[in-house]
mmCIF file of C-alpha atoms in Angstrom:
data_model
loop_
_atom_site.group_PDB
_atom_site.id
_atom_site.type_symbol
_atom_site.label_atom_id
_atom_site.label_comp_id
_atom_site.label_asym_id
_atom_site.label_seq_id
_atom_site.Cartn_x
_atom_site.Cartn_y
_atom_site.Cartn_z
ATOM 1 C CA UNK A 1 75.687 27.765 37.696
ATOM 2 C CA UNK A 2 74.016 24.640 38.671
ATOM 3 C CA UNK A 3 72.834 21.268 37.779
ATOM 4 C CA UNK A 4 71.966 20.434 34.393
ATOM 5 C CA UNK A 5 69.123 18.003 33.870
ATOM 6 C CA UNK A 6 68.620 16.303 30.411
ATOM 7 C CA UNK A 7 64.729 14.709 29.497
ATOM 8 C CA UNK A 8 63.799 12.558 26.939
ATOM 9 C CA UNK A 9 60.483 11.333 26.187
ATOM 10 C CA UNK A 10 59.836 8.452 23.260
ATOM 11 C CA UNK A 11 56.825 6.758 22.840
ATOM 12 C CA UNK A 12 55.563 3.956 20.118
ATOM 13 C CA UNK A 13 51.771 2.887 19.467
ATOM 14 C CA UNK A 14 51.244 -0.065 17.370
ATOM 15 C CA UNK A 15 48.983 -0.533 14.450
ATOM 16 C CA UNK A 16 45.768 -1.348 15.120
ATOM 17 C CA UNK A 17 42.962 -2.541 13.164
ATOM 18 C CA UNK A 18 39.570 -1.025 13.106
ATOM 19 C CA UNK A 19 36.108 -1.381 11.880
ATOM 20 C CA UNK A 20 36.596 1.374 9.353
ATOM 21 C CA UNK A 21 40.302 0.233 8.538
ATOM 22 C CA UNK A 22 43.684 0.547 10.134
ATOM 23 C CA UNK A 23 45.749 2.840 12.397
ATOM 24 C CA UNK A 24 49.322 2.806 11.275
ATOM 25 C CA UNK A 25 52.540 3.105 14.431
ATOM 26 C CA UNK A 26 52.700 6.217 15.914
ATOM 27 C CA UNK A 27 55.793 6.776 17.099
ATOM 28 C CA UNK A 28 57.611 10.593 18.456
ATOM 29 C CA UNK A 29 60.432 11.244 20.169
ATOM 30 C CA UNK A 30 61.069 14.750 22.950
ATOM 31 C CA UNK A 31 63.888 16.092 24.429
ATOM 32 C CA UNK A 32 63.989 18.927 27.469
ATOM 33 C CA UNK A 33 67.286 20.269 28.776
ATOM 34 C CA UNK A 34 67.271 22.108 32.117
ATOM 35 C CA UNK A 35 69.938 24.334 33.584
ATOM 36 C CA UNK A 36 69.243 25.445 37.329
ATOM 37 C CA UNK A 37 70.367 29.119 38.141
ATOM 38 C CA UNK A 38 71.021 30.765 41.207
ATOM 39 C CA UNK A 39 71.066 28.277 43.321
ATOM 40 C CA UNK A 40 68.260 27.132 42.337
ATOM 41 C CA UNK A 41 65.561 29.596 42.880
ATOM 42 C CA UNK A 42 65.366 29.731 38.936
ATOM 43 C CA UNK A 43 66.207 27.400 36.197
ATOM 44 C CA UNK A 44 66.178 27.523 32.126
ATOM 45 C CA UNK A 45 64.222 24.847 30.201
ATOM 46 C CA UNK A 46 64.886 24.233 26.451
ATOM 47 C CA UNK A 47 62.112 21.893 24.944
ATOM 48 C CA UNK A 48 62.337 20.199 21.489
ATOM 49 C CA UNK A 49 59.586 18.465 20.240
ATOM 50 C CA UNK A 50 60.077 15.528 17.470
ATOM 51 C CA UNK A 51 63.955 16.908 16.702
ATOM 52 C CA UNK A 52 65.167 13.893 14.631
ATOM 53 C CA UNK A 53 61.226 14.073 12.936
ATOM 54 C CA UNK A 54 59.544 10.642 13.917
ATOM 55 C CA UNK A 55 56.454 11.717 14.644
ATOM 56 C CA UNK A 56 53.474 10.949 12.727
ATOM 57 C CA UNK A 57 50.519 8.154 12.176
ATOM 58 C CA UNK A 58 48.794 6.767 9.056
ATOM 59 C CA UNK A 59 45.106 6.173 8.554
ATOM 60 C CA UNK A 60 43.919 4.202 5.972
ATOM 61 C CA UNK A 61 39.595 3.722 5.633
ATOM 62 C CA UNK A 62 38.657 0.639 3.573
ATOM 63 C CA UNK A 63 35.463 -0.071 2.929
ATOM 64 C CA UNK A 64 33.472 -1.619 0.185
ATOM 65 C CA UNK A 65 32.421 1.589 -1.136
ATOM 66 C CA UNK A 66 35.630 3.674 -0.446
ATOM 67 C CA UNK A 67 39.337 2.991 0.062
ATOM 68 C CA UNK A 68 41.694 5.966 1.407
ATOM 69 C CA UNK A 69 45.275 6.591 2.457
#
């Protein structure tokens, strides 16, 4: 068995305001885990996307004639 190669992957966006209302933090987190196998002429990659759930953005459009979250 060979290496093993761990991967992680956050990123973070903040807020912005914009002409039709704001952009809430975006935020996510990833994880890859990589095991290398006969020495090395193959390998096994396990990927998790968002595993502890952070992901996600808010919108919210304000206008005169409409407000939305």
């Amino acid at each position: 068995v060979g290496d093993l190669d761990l991967q992680t992957t956050a990123r973070y966006s903040a807020p912005i305001a914009t002409e039709q209302g704001r952009v809430g933090a975006r935020t996510f987190f990833d994880l890859a885990l990589r095991q290398s196998l006969f020495e090395d002429r193959a390998s096994l990659t396990l990927q998790a996307r968002d595993p502890l759930g952070l992901a996600g953005f808010s919108f919210v459009l304000d206008q005169p004639e409409l407000y939305q979250e």
